[in-house]
Amino acid sequence: LVGVNPDPLLSNALIICLAVGADHPLAPILASHSLAAEPVILTLSQIKRWPIDPLPADRCAFVVENPAIVAAAATQGWSGPPIICSSGRPSIAVVSLLRQLGAHGAALHQHADFDPAGLSITAWLYSRAGTTPWLMTADAYRAAIGTKRERPQLGGVLPATPWDPELADAMENHGQAVYEEELADQLLAEAQAKYKTC
């Protein structure tokens, strides 16, 4: 809300494999967690007090909506690119962290659920936090619903998808939601592959 200060401890960001310089105050925490492939939570207080080093312009990070993706990465012993979780609608801590990471032009590839909330989150981060929608296309959606299984119906009005106008139309036509948890293995494999070309 306008004029309301967020709680600097309750507003936080869930991450895995984020690195900073050795002299950064958060380096011991982040390095030890990355070495153990263990997720870590940074608070808005930490992010504001000790800004995170921007990624180099030729590097990238990945942003997901659901903590299950970060949990799956940890289970795999993740040693790939940084993954930041918005945990649904992104907190101020998440947005602040993304802006810090992307300050030098690094690509921030973002994915969310294929449902109205996920599209809204993607559009918001795309326009306000400098993220790039990733695997959030009509083709990716059609491939996901091509597998045979029971799926929830889309509820609510679909927002526009300016990064791929065909996506909203495809979702409207099929009327089915696809959640990130179902795509965890694919997303992590794609992130590893894409990271090699960043």
N, CA, C and O of each residue as an XYZ file, in Angstrom:
792
protein
N       0.831     -1.194      0.000
C       0.000      0.000      0.000
C       0.869      1.247      0.000
O       1.956      1.246      0.577
N       0.405      2.296     -0.634
C       1.144      3.546     -0.687
C       1.223      4.146      0.708
O       0.216      4.235      1.410
N       2.425      4.560      1.110
C       2.591      5.194      2.398
C       2.784      4.233      3.544
O       2.953      4.669      4.683
N       2.766      2.929      3.284
C       2.950      1.939      4.337
C       4.321      1.305      4.171
O       4.647      0.789      3.102
N       5.121      1.343      5.224
C       6.446      0.755      5.164
C       6.366     -0.748      5.404
O       5.747     -1.176      6.378
N       6.977     -1.565      4.539
C       6.939     -3.009      4.754
C       7.782     -3.396      5.954
O       8.764     -2.723      6.267
N       7.410     -4.473      6.625
C       8.204     -4.976      7.726
C       9.540     -5.468      7.170
O       9.550     -6.332      6.293
N      10.672     -4.941      7.657
C      11.961     -5.287      7.054
C      12.405     -6.722      7.318
O      13.346     -7.207      6.690
N      11.729     -7.405      8.249
C      12.082     -8.791      8.535
C      11.090     -9.773      7.923
O      11.478    -10.852      7.476
N       9.817     -9.406      7.900
C       8.818    -10.301      7.325
C       8.877    -10.328      5.797
O       8.543    -11.339      5.179
N       9.297     -9.228      5.195
C       9.474     -9.190      3.743
C      10.807     -9.867      3.432
O      11.855     -9.407      3.885
N      10.775    -10.955      2.664
C      12.000    -11.711      2.425
C      12.012    -12.351      1.051
O      11.020    -12.327      0.322
N      13.159    -12.924      0.713
C      13.356    -13.567     -0.588
C      14.013    -14.921     -0.374
O      15.013    -15.025      0.337
N      13.457    -15.952     -0.984
C      14.009    -17.306     -0.934
C      14.901    -17.511     -2.147
O      14.478    -17.264     -3.276
N      16.143    -17.964     -1.924
C      17.102    -18.092     -3.016
C      17.932    -19.354     -2.856
O      17.987    -19.946     -1.778
N      18.577    -19.755     -3.943
C      19.569    -20.827     -3.876
C      20.691    -20.499     -4.853
O      20.452    -20.045     -5.973
N      21.917    -20.739     -4.403
C      23.140    -20.568     -5.219
C      23.384    -19.123     -5.644
O      23.723    -18.868     -6.800
N      23.219    -18.203     -4.748
C      23.539    -16.803     -5.029
C      24.901    -16.486     -4.423
O      25.136    -16.749     -3.244
N      25.792    -15.923     -5.223
C      27.142    -15.605     -4.762
C      27.358    -14.106     -4.701
O      26.767    -13.349     -5.471
N      28.207    -13.685     -3.783
C      28.639    -12.289     -3.682
C      30.157    -12.295     -3.485
O      30.765    -13.348     -3.289
N      30.753    -11.109     -3.539
C      32.188    -11.000     -3.334
C      32.601    -11.449     -1.945
O      31.804    -11.402     -1.009
N      33.852    -11.887     -1.811
C      34.332    -12.446     -0.547
C      34.274    -11.455      0.599
O      34.163    -11.856      1.758
N      34.349    -10.161      0.295
C      34.340     -9.157      1.358
C      32.925     -8.667      1.706
O      32.765     -7.795      2.560
N      31.912     -9.221      1.053
C      30.531     -8.828      1.326
C      30.099     -9.401      2.683
O      30.398    -10.558      2.979
N      29.398     -8.607      3.517
C      28.992     -9.102      4.831
C      28.160    -10.388      4.804
O      28.181    -11.158      5.764
N      27.436    -10.620      3.722
C      26.613    -11.828      3.633
C      27.332    -12.987      2.959
O      26.751    -14.058      2.782
N      28.596    -12.783      2.579
C      29.330    -13.827      1.860
C      29.401    -15.147      2.637
O      29.179    -16.199      2.038
N      29.700    -15.142      3.946
C      29.784    -16.432      4.652
C      28.477    -17.220      4.609
O      28.488    -18.437      4.425
N      27.349    -16.524      4.780
C      26.048    -17.199      4.759
C      25.760    -17.751      3.372
O      25.402    -18.920      3.224
N      25.918    -16.908      2.355
C      25.576    -17.318      1.004
C      26.526    -18.401      0.489
O      26.091    -19.337     -0.182
N      27.806    -18.282      0.794
C      28.775    -19.270      0.318
C      28.528    -20.636      0.950
O      28.566    -21.655      0.261
N      28.276    -20.662      2.251
C      28.066    -21.943      2.928
C      26.790    -22.620      2.448
O      26.757    -23.838      2.275
N      25.748    -21.840      2.235
C      24.494    -22.412      1.736
C      24.637    -22.891      0.290
O      24.104    -23.941     -0.068
N      25.344    -22.138     -0.531
C      25.550    -22.561     -1.919
C      26.360    -23.847     -1.975
O      26.049    -24.745     -2.757
N      27.395    -23.940     -1.152
C      28.237    -25.139     -1.128
C      27.424    -26.370     -0.754
O      27.661    -27.464     -1.266
N      26.458    -26.178      0.149
C      25.607    -27.284      0.593
C      24.366    -27.456     -0.265
O      23.533    -28.316      0.023
N      24.228    -26.653     -1.315
C      23.025    -26.654     -2.164
C      21.776    -26.495     -1.307
O      20.770    -27.176     -1.503
N      21.872    -25.579     -0.356
C      20.769    -25.343      0.575
C      20.163    -23.956      0.324
O      20.896    -22.972      0.228
N      18.844    -23.874      0.217
C      18.212    -22.555      0.056
C      18.463    -21.676      1.279
O      18.710    -22.165      2.381
N      18.394    -20.381      1.054
C      18.557    -19.421      2.132
C      17.531    -18.310      1.950
O      17.130    -17.999      0.829
N      17.116    -17.721      3.051
C      16.171    -16.608      3.012
C      16.895    -15.329      3.411
O      17.518    -15.262      4.470
N      16.807    -14.325      2.563
C      17.331    -13.002      2.884
C      16.163    -12.080      3.186
O      15.158    -12.085      2.476
N      16.298    -11.293      4.236
C      15.250    -10.343      4.589
C      15.451     -9.020      3.863
O      16.540     -8.718      3.374
N      14.386     -8.246      3.806
C      14.490     -6.911      3.229
C      15.519     -6.087      3.991
O      16.238     -5.289      3.389
N      15.600     -6.267      5.305
C      16.577     -5.553      6.117
C      17.997     -5.842      5.641
O      18.801     -4.922      5.492
N      18.307     -7.108      5.403
C      19.644     -7.466      4.927
C      19.902     -6.911      3.531
O      20.981     -6.386      3.254
N      18.913     -7.028      2.659
C      19.076     -6.592      1.269
C      19.282     -5.083      1.181
O      20.035     -4.604      0.333
N      18.614     -4.336      2.058
C      18.773     -2.878      2.063
C      20.069     -2.460      2.764
O      20.738     -1.524      2.327
N      20.417     -3.150      3.843
C      21.612     -2.769      4.596
C      22.886     -3.136      3.849
O      23.861     -2.385      3.841
N      22.854     -4.319      3.215
C      24.018     -4.804      2.481
C      23.589     -5.177      1.059
O      23.392     -6.358      0.772
N      23.442     -4.210      0.177
C      22.981     -4.502     -1.192
C      23.791     -5.622     -1.835
O      25.007     -5.720     -1.672
N      23.073     -6.455     -2.568
C      23.700     -7.594     -3.225
C      24.439     -7.125     -4.479
O      23.950     -6.262     -5.209
N      25.607     -7.692     -4.720
C      26.406     -7.325     -5.886
C      25.619     -7.577     -7.171
O      25.027     -8.645     -7.329
N      25.602     -6.615     -8.089
C      24.958     -6.875     -9.395
C      25.670     -8.007    -10.119
O      26.890     -8.151    -10.031
N      24.899     -8.797    -10.826
C      25.506     -9.812    -11.681
C      26.175     -9.125    -12.876
O      25.693     -8.090    -13.336
N      27.269     -9.683    -13.381
C      27.853     -9.123    -14.605
C      26.828     -9.163    -15.736
O      25.929    -10.004    -15.736
N      26.966     -8.267    -16.683
C      25.999     -8.145    -17.777
C      25.882     -9.412    -18.602
O      24.845     -9.653    -19.220
N      26.938    -10.234    -18.623
C      26.904    -11.452    -19.441
C      26.471    -12.683    -18.649
O      26.590    -13.807    -19.135
N      25.973    -12.477    -17.440
C      25.496    -13.607    -16.641
C      23.977    -13.528    -16.527
O      23.359    -12.604    -17.054
N      23.375    -14.504    -15.833
C      21.924    -14.508    -15.705
C      21.512    -15.189    -14.406
O      22.303    -15.882    -13.767
N      20.272    -14.977    -14.038
C      19.656    -15.655    -12.899
C      18.247    -16.045    -13.315
O      17.744    -15.591    -14.343
N      17.619    -16.886    -12.511
C      16.287    -17.388    -12.828
C      15.341    -17.092    -11.682
O      15.704    -17.195    -10.510
N      14.125    -16.723    -12.039
C      13.105    -16.351    -11.060
C      11.916    -17.276    -11.261
O      11.427    -17.435    -12.380
N      11.453    -17.883    -10.180
C      10.294    -18.780    -10.249
C       9.248    -18.312     -9.241
O       9.532    -17.517     -8.345
N       8.038    -18.825     -9.410
C       6.955    -18.420     -8.523
C       6.841    -19.302     -7.286
O       6.500    -18.813     -6.208
N       7.122    -20.595     -7.427
C       6.801    -21.550     -6.377
C       8.026    -22.071     -5.635
O       9.009    -22.459     -6.266
N       7.982    -22.087     -4.294
C       9.104    -22.628     -3.517
C       9.431    -24.073     -3.851
O      10.556    -24.516     -3.620
N       8.466    -24.822     -4.393
C       8.723    -26.223     -4.753
C       9.855    -26.346     -5.763
O      10.562    -27.354     -5.776
N      10.039    -25.330     -6.614
C      11.118    -25.383     -7.602
C      12.468    -25.260     -6.900
O      13.415    -25.963     -7.250
N      12.559    -24.382     -5.925
C      13.795    -24.234     -5.157
C      14.061    -25.500     -4.352
O      15.207    -25.939     -4.255
N      13.020    -26.091     -3.776
C      13.178    -27.334     -3.024
C      13.680    -28.457     -3.932
O      14.528    -29.255     -3.531
N      13.150    -28.514     -5.156
C      13.598    -29.535     -6.105
C      15.059    -29.317     -6.478
O      15.815    -30.279     -6.615
N      15.459    -28.058     -6.644
C      16.861    -27.758     -6.947
C      17.762    -28.227     -5.810
O      18.822    -28.802     -6.058
N      17.356    -27.988     -4.580
C      18.147    -28.414     -3.428
C      18.266    -29.934     -3.388
O      19.333    -30.468     -3.084
N      17.176    -30.627     -3.694
C      17.186    -32.091     -3.703
C      18.175    -32.619     -4.735
O      18.788    -33.668     -4.538
N      18.326    -31.890     -5.829
C      19.261    -32.293     -6.891
C      20.713    -31.937     -6.567
O      21.620    -32.284     -7.323
N      20.938    -31.238     -5.433
C      22.285    -30.769     -5.128
C      22.704    -29.645     -6.059
O      23.800    -29.661     -6.620
N      21.829    -28.679     -6.216
C      21.965    -27.606     -7.204
C      23.304    -26.886     -7.129
O      23.728    -26.434     -6.065
N      23.959    -26.790     -8.281
C      25.207    -26.027     -8.380
C      25.164    -25.125     -9.605
O      26.198    -24.698    -10.119
N      23.953    -24.847    -10.062
C      23.767    -24.051    -11.260
C      23.591    -22.572    -10.972
O      24.134    -22.056     -9.996
N      22.834    -21.892    -11.817
C      22.638    -20.447    -11.687
C      21.816    -20.102    -10.456
O      21.118    -20.959     -9.915
N      21.894    -18.860    -10.014
C      21.038    -18.439     -8.902
C      19.562    -18.577     -9.274
O      19.161    -18.268    -10.396
N      18.770    -19.041     -8.324
C      17.327    -19.104     -8.487
C      16.711    -18.293     -7.354
O      17.014    -18.505     -6.180
N      15.849    -17.371     -7.726
C      15.139    -16.538     -6.755
C      13.662    -16.884     -6.851
O      13.107    -16.961     -7.946
N      13.030    -17.092     -5.707
C      11.616    -17.468     -5.698
C      10.771    -16.283     -5.241
O      11.043    -15.670     -4.209
N       9.743    -15.971     -6.026
C       8.865    -14.859     -5.641
C       7.838    -15.286     -4.604
O       7.196    -14.439     -3.982
N       7.675    -16.610     -4.409
C       6.701    -17.148     -3.446
C       5.317    -16.535     -3.677
O       4.705    -15.972     -2.769
N       4.854    -16.660     -4.895
C       3.590    -16.022     -5.267
C       3.868    -14.592     -5.697
O       4.860    -14.314     -6.371
N       2.981    -13.691     -5.300
C       3.174    -12.284     -5.661
C       4.424    -11.760     -4.959
O       4.542    -11.894     -3.741
N       5.351    -11.171     -5.697
C       6.654    -10.835     -5.117
C       6.587     -9.776     -4.033
O       5.851     -8.794     -4.131
N       7.375    -10.008     -3.002
C       7.505     -9.050     -1.910
C       8.440     -7.922     -2.326
O       9.100     -7.993     -3.362
N       8.483     -6.893     -1.509
C       9.419     -5.794     -1.774
C      10.856     -6.299     -1.692
O      11.726     -5.813     -2.415
N      11.111     -7.270     -0.817
C      12.454     -7.846     -0.716
C      12.848     -8.500     -2.033
O      13.969     -8.314     -2.504
N      11.942     -9.259     -2.628
C      12.227     -9.922     -3.898
C      12.483     -8.893     -4.997
O      13.453     -9.014     -5.746
N      11.632     -7.895     -5.097
C      11.792     -6.877     -6.137
C      13.103     -6.116     -5.943
O      13.814     -5.846     -6.912
N      13.423     -5.772     -4.699
C      14.677     -5.062     -4.416
C      15.876     -5.908     -4.819
O      16.825     -5.406     -5.421
N      15.828     -7.201     -4.482
C      16.927     -8.096     -4.829
C      17.088     -8.205     -6.347
O      18.208     -8.158     -6.855
N      15.988     -8.348     -7.065
C      16.064     -8.468     -8.519
C      16.636     -7.204     -9.150
O      17.437     -7.278    -10.082
N      16.232     -6.063     -8.652
C      16.754     -4.808     -9.198
C      18.249     -4.679     -8.924
O      18.992     -4.166     -9.761
N      18.690     -5.141     -7.761
C      20.119     -5.111     -7.468
C      20.885     -6.055     -8.383
O      21.926     -5.686     -8.926
N      20.379     -7.267     -8.556
C      21.070     -8.255     -9.386
C      21.149     -7.811    -10.844
O      22.152     -8.062    -11.512
N      20.106     -7.158    -11.342
C      20.057     -6.762    -12.738
C      20.589     -5.379    -13.035
O      20.449     -4.897    -14.159
N      21.190     -4.731    -12.066
C      21.595     -3.330    -12.227
C      22.613     -3.121    -13.340
O      22.689     -2.027    -13.900
N      23.392     -4.135    -13.671
C      24.402     -4.006    -14.732
C      23.960     -4.671    -16.038
O      24.763     -4.857    -16.952
N      22.686     -5.024    -16.113
C      22.164     -5.552    -17.365
C      22.088     -7.064    -17.475
O      21.794     -7.581    -18.552
N      22.344     -7.787    -16.394
C      22.228     -9.246    -16.445
C      20.786     -9.650    -16.734
O      19.849     -8.962    -16.329
N      20.614    -10.754    -17.425
C      19.278    -11.250    -17.743
C      18.682    -11.962    -16.536
O      19.342    -12.785    -15.903
N      17.430    -11.640    -16.223
C      16.694    -12.275    -15.139
C      15.516    -13.013    -15.763
O      14.478    -12.412    -16.041
N      15.678    -14.308    -15.980
C      14.677    -15.114    -16.674
C      13.605    -15.566    -15.672
O      13.915    -16.197    -14.662
N      12.348    -15.237    -15.966
C      11.286    -15.461    -14.981
C      10.203    -16.393    -15.504
O       9.787    -16.302    -16.659
N       9.753    -17.296    -14.627
C       8.682    -18.245    -14.942
C       7.671    -18.240    -13.801
O       8.006    -17.921    -12.661
N       6.428    -18.598    -14.125
C       5.374    -18.667    -13.108
C       4.351    -19.707    -13.539
O       4.489    -20.332    -14.591
N       3.326    -19.883    -12.720
C       2.237    -20.779    -13.076
C       1.527    -20.272    -14.326
O       1.460    -19.068    -14.574
N       1.004    -21.202    -15.101
C       0.120    -20.843    -16.205
C      -1.306    -20.751    -15.652
O      -2.118    -21.658    -15.835
N      -1.582    -19.667    -14.993
C      -2.924    -19.358    -14.491
C      -3.021    -17.843    -14.381
O      -2.012    -17.162    -14.566
N      -4.205    -17.282    -14.083
C      -4.310    -15.814    -14.059
C      -3.317    -15.146    -13.119
O      -2.735    -14.117    -13.465
N      -3.113    -15.722    -11.927
C      -2.175    -15.119    -10.980
C      -0.751    -15.167    -11.516
O      -0.006    -14.196    -11.388
N      -0.367    -16.293    -12.117
C       0.978    -16.414    -12.655
C       1.242    -15.440    -13.789
O       2.326    -14.864    -13.877
N       0.258    -15.255    -14.656
C       0.413    -14.283    -15.740
C       0.527    -12.866    -15.188
O       1.303    -12.056    -15.694
N      -0.249    -12.573    -14.151
C      -0.202    -11.250    -13.536
C       1.163    -10.984    -12.910
O       1.724     -9.897    -13.054
N       1.688    -11.986    -12.215
C       3.016    -11.854    -11.609
C       4.071    -11.632    -12.689
O       4.941    -10.772    -12.550
N       3.989    -12.409    -13.762
C       4.953    -12.291    -14.859
C       4.903    -10.906    -15.490
O       5.940    -10.290    -15.734
N       3.694    -10.418    -15.753
C       3.544     -9.095    -16.362
C       4.071     -8.000    -15.437
O       4.708     -7.050    -15.891
N       3.803     -8.137    -14.147
C       4.244     -7.116    -13.183
C       5.769     -7.075    -13.099
O       6.366     -5.999    -13.149
N       6.400     -8.243    -12.971
C       7.856     -8.282    -12.876
C       8.509     -7.845    -14.183
O       9.562     -7.207    -14.175
N       7.887     -8.186    -15.289
C       8.386     -7.806    -16.616
C       8.437     -6.289    -16.756
O       9.395     -5.744    -17.304
N       7.415     -5.613    -16.265
C       7.339     -4.165    -16.447
C       8.026     -3.373    -15.341
O       8.395     -2.217    -15.552
N       8.203     -3.974    -14.167
C       8.693     -3.183    -13.030
C       9.988     -3.674    -12.398
O      10.603     -2.944    -11.621
N      10.409     -4.878    -12.707
C      11.634     -5.377    -12.077
C      12.667     -5.833    -13.100
O      13.706     -6.381    -12.731
N      12.390     -5.611    -14.379
C      13.374     -5.904    -15.406
C      13.559     -7.372    -15.732
O      14.576     -7.746    -16.317
N      12.593     -8.223    -15.366
C      12.712     -9.634    -15.701
C      12.273     -9.892    -17.137
O      11.575     -9.081    -17.746
N      12.693    -11.033    -17.662
C      12.313    -11.465    -18.998
C      11.502    -12.748    -18.877
O      12.020    -13.741    -18.366
N      10.255    -12.766    -19.325
C       9.482    -14.011    -19.280
C      10.237    -15.131    -19.997
O      10.770    -14.950    -21.092
N      10.264    -16.283    -19.347
C      11.065    -17.412    -19.811
C      10.205    -18.674    -19.815
O       9.632    -19.040    -18.788
N      10.113    -19.332    -20.954
C       9.243    -20.500    -21.118
C       7.800    -20.169    -20.736
O       7.056    -21.033    -20.274
N       7.418    -18.917    -20.934
C       6.054    -18.454    -20.681
C       5.446    -18.069    -22.026
O       5.062    -16.920    -22.246
N       5.367    -19.048    -22.914
C       4.882    -18.821    -24.267
C       3.718    -19.750    -24.565
O       3.457    -20.708    -23.838
N       3.034    -19.445    -25.639
C       1.929    -20.315    -26.058
C       2.436    -21.714    -26.362
O       1.786    -22.697    -26.007
N       3.589    -21.819    -27.013
C       4.138    -23.139    -27.329
C       4.477    -23.920    -26.069
O       4.200    -25.117    -25.985
N       5.078    -23.244    -25.079
C       5.419    -23.928    -23.823
C       4.156    -24.383    -23.092
O       4.122    -25.468    -22.512
N       3.126    -23.550    -23.127
C       1.858    -23.919    -22.491
C       1.238    -25.129    -23.186
O       0.806    -26.072    -22.523
N       1.195    -25.105    -24.500
C       0.600    -26.221    -25.238
C       1.367    -27.519    -24.984
O       0.767    -28.587    -24.859
N       2.691    -27.422    -24.910
C       3.491    -28.616    -24.633
C       3.168    -29.176    -23.251
O       3.106    -30.390    -23.061
N       2.962    -28.274    -22.287
C       2.666    -28.716    -20.920
C       1.314    -29.411    -20.831
O       1.190    -30.437    -20.162
N       0.314    -28.874    -21.486
C      -1.014    -29.494    -21.389
C      -1.137    -30.700    -22.315
O      -2.152    -31.396    -22.299
N      -0.099    -30.951    -23.127
C      -0.131    -32.108    -24.000
C      -0.020    -33.423    -23.257
O      -0.398    -34.470    -23.781
N       0.503    -33.375    -22.021
C       0.575    -34.589    -21.227
C      -0.800    -34.894    -20.651
O      -1.528    -33.982    -20.258
N      -1.155    -36.160    -20.600
C      -2.486    -36.557    -20.157
C      -2.567    -36.570    -18.637
O      -1.870    -37.343    -17.980
N      -3.409    -35.725    -18.086
C      -3.640    -35.730    -16.646
C      -4.808    -34.809    -16.330
O      -5.198    -33.971    -17.143
N      -5.354    -34.979    -15.139
C      -6.420    -34.085    -14.698
C      -5.813    -32.739    -14.365
O      -4.786    -32.663    -13.690
N      -6.446    -31.674    -14.839
C      -5.928    -30.333    -14.578
C      -7.036    -29.435    -14.059
O      -8.197    -29.578    -14.442
N      -6.663    -28.495    -13.170
C      -7.667    -27.529    -12.716
C      -8.066    -26.597    -13.842
O      -7.272    -26.302    -14.735
N      -9.297    -26.142    -13.790
C      -9.768    -25.167    -14.767
C      -9.275    -23.773    -14.392
O      -9.121    -23.447    -13.215
N      -9.036    -22.975    -15.394
C      -8.652    -21.593    -15.143
C      -9.816    -20.856    -14.486
O     -10.963    -20.994    -14.910
N      -9.524    -20.091    -13.475
C     -10.549    -19.267    -12.847
C     -10.157    -17.805    -12.948
O      -8.978    -17.473    -12.824
N     -11.107    -16.941    -13.166
C     -10.806    -15.522    -13.254
C     -10.453    -15.094    -14.662
O     -10.397    -15.900    -15.590
N     -10.218    -13.801    -14.789
C      -9.913    -13.197    -16.088
C      -8.412    -13.254    -16.334
O      -7.619    -12.905    -15.460
N      -8.031    -13.690    -17.516
C      -6.616    -13.745    -17.863
C      -6.106    -12.352    -18.230
O      -6.709    -11.677    -19.065
N      -5.011    -11.915    -17.621
C      -4.430    -10.634    -18.036
C      -3.756    -10.760    -19.393
O      -3.508    -11.869    -19.868
N      -3.466     -9.647    -20.005
C      -2.761     -9.641    -21.285
C      -1.343    -10.184    -21.110
O      -0.758    -10.077    -20.033
N      -0.806    -10.758    -22.163
C       0.559    -11.291    -22.151
C       1.358    -10.623    -23.267
O       1.607    -11.242    -24.301
N       1.762     -9.370    -23.070
C       2.407     -8.607    -24.147
C       3.698     -9.226    -24.662
O       4.072     -8.976    -25.807
N       4.397    -10.030    -23.851
C       5.620    -10.678    -24.319
C       5.320    -11.804    -25.316
O       6.192    -12.195    -26.093
N       4.087    -12.325    -25.294
C       3.626    -13.339    -26.243
C       2.106    -13.292    -26.271
O       1.450    -14.063    -25.570
N       1.536    -12.388    -27.079
C       0.080    -12.216    -27.092
C      -0.696    -13.506    -27.332
O      -1.845    -13.631    -26.907
N      -0.078    -14.458    -28.006
C      -0.753    -15.720    -28.310
C      -0.967    -16.571    -27.054
O      -1.853    -17.426    -27.027
N      -0.156    -16.336    -26.011
C      -0.260    -17.161    -24.797
C      -1.631    -17.032    -24.143
O      -2.268    -18.042    -23.845
N      -2.092    -15.805    -23.916
C      -3.390    -15.615    -23.266
C      -4.506    -16.251    -24.097
O      -5.437    -16.835    -23.542
N      -4.414    -16.141    -25.415
C      -5.426    -16.746    -26.285
C      -5.409    -18.270    -26.160
O      -6.464    -18.899    -26.082
N      -4.222    -18.857    -26.142
C      -4.111    -20.313    -26.029
C      -4.677    -20.805    -24.706
O      -5.368    -21.823    -24.663
N      -4.389    -20.086    -23.628
C      -4.893    -20.484    -22.320
C      -6.407    -20.338    -22.253
O      -7.094    -21.171    -21.662
N      -6.917    -19.282    -22.856
C      -8.365    -19.078    -22.892
C      -9.042    -20.215    -23.664
O     -10.102    -20.699    -23.268
N      -8.426    -20.628    -24.752
C      -9.009    -21.681    -25.582
C      -9.015    -23.032    -24.869
O      -9.991    -23.777    -24.958
N      -7.942    -23.346    -24.173
C      -7.844    -24.654    -23.514
C      -8.489    -24.651    -22.130
O      -9.014    -25.672    -21.686
N      -8.450    -23.506    -21.448
C      -9.136    -23.367    -20.171
C      -8.550    -24.166    -19.024
O      -9.247    -24.435    -18.046
N      -7.283    -24.554    -19.121
C      -6.670    -25.365    -18.081
C      -5.434    -24.666    -17.516
O      -4.679    -24.019    -18.243
N      -5.246    -24.809    -16.209
C      -4.067    -24.253    -15.544
C      -2.951    -25.293    -15.524
O      -3.209    -26.496    -15.485
N      -1.722    -24.820    -15.550
C      -0.554    -25.684    -15.375
C       0.317    -25.030    -14.316
O       0.731    -23.879    -14.462
N       0.592    -25.771    -13.248
C       1.378    -25.222    -12.157
C       2.854    -25.607    -12.282
O       3.200    -26.658    -12.822
N       3.695    -24.738    -11.776
C       5.146    -24.924    -11.914
C       5.644    -26.245    -11.339
O       6.566    -26.849    -11.886
N       5.047    -26.694    -10.250
C       5.512    -27.925     -9.612
C       5.583    -29.079    -10.606
O       6.489    -29.910    -10.545
N       4.624    -29.119    -11.517
C       4.586    -30.167    -12.526
C       5.778    -30.085    -13.472
O       6.206    -31.095    -14.031
N       6.310    -28.881    -13.647
C       7.370    -28.632    -14.622
C       8.748    -28.526    -13.980
O       9.704    -28.121    -14.641
N       8.865    -28.884    -12.705
C      10.104    -28.640    -11.965
C      11.332    -29.219    -12.657
O      12.319    -28.508    -12.849
N      11.293    -30.491    -13.034
C      12.472    -31.114    -13.650
C      12.831    -30.428    -14.962
O      14.006    -30.193    -15.245
N      11.819    -30.110    -15.760
C      12.074    -29.439    -17.028
C      12.681    -28.057    -16.807
O      13.653    -27.691    -17.466
N      12.111    -27.294    -15.885
C      12.600    -25.941    -15.646
C      14.051    -25.951    -15.171
O      14.855    -25.127    -15.608
N      14.385    -26.877    -14.281
C      15.751    -26.931    -13.769
C      16.731    -27.360    -14.866
O      17.835    -26.823    -14.953
N      16.338    -28.316    -15.695
C      17.204    -28.737    -16.791
C      17.401    -27.607    -17.795
O      18.511    -27.383    -18.278
N      16.323    -26.900    -18.106
C      16.404    -25.777    -19.056
C      17.252    -24.644    -18.483
O      17.999    -23.992    -19.212
N      17.135    -24.412    -17.172
C      17.921    -23.350    -16.543
C      19.417    -23.685    -16.607
O      20.244    -22.818    -16.887
N      19.749    -24.950    -16.343
C      21.156    -25.363    -16.429
C      21.677    -25.156    -17.847
O      22.772    -24.628    -18.039
N      20.897    -25.571    -18.836
C      21.330    -25.446    -20.226
C      21.467    -23.995    -20.650
O      22.437    -23.616    -21.307
N      20.484    -23.184    -20.267
C      20.511    -21.770    -20.664
C      21.646    -21.035    -19.965
O      22.236    -20.117    -20.533
N      21.953    -21.435    -18.738
C      23.010    -20.773    -17.959
C      24.358    -20.892    -18.661
O      25.203    -20.004    -18.549
N      24.554    -21.985    -19.379
C      25.827    -22.189    -20.070
C      26.003    -21.219    -21.226
O      27.121    -21.015    -21.700
N      24.911    -20.620    -21.683
C      24.982    -19.686    -22.813
C      24.790    -18.243    -22.389
O      24.793    -17.351    -23.237
N      24.621    -17.991    -21.099
C      24.416    -16.609    -20.624
C      25.649    -15.753    -20.891
O      25.661    -14.567    -20.560
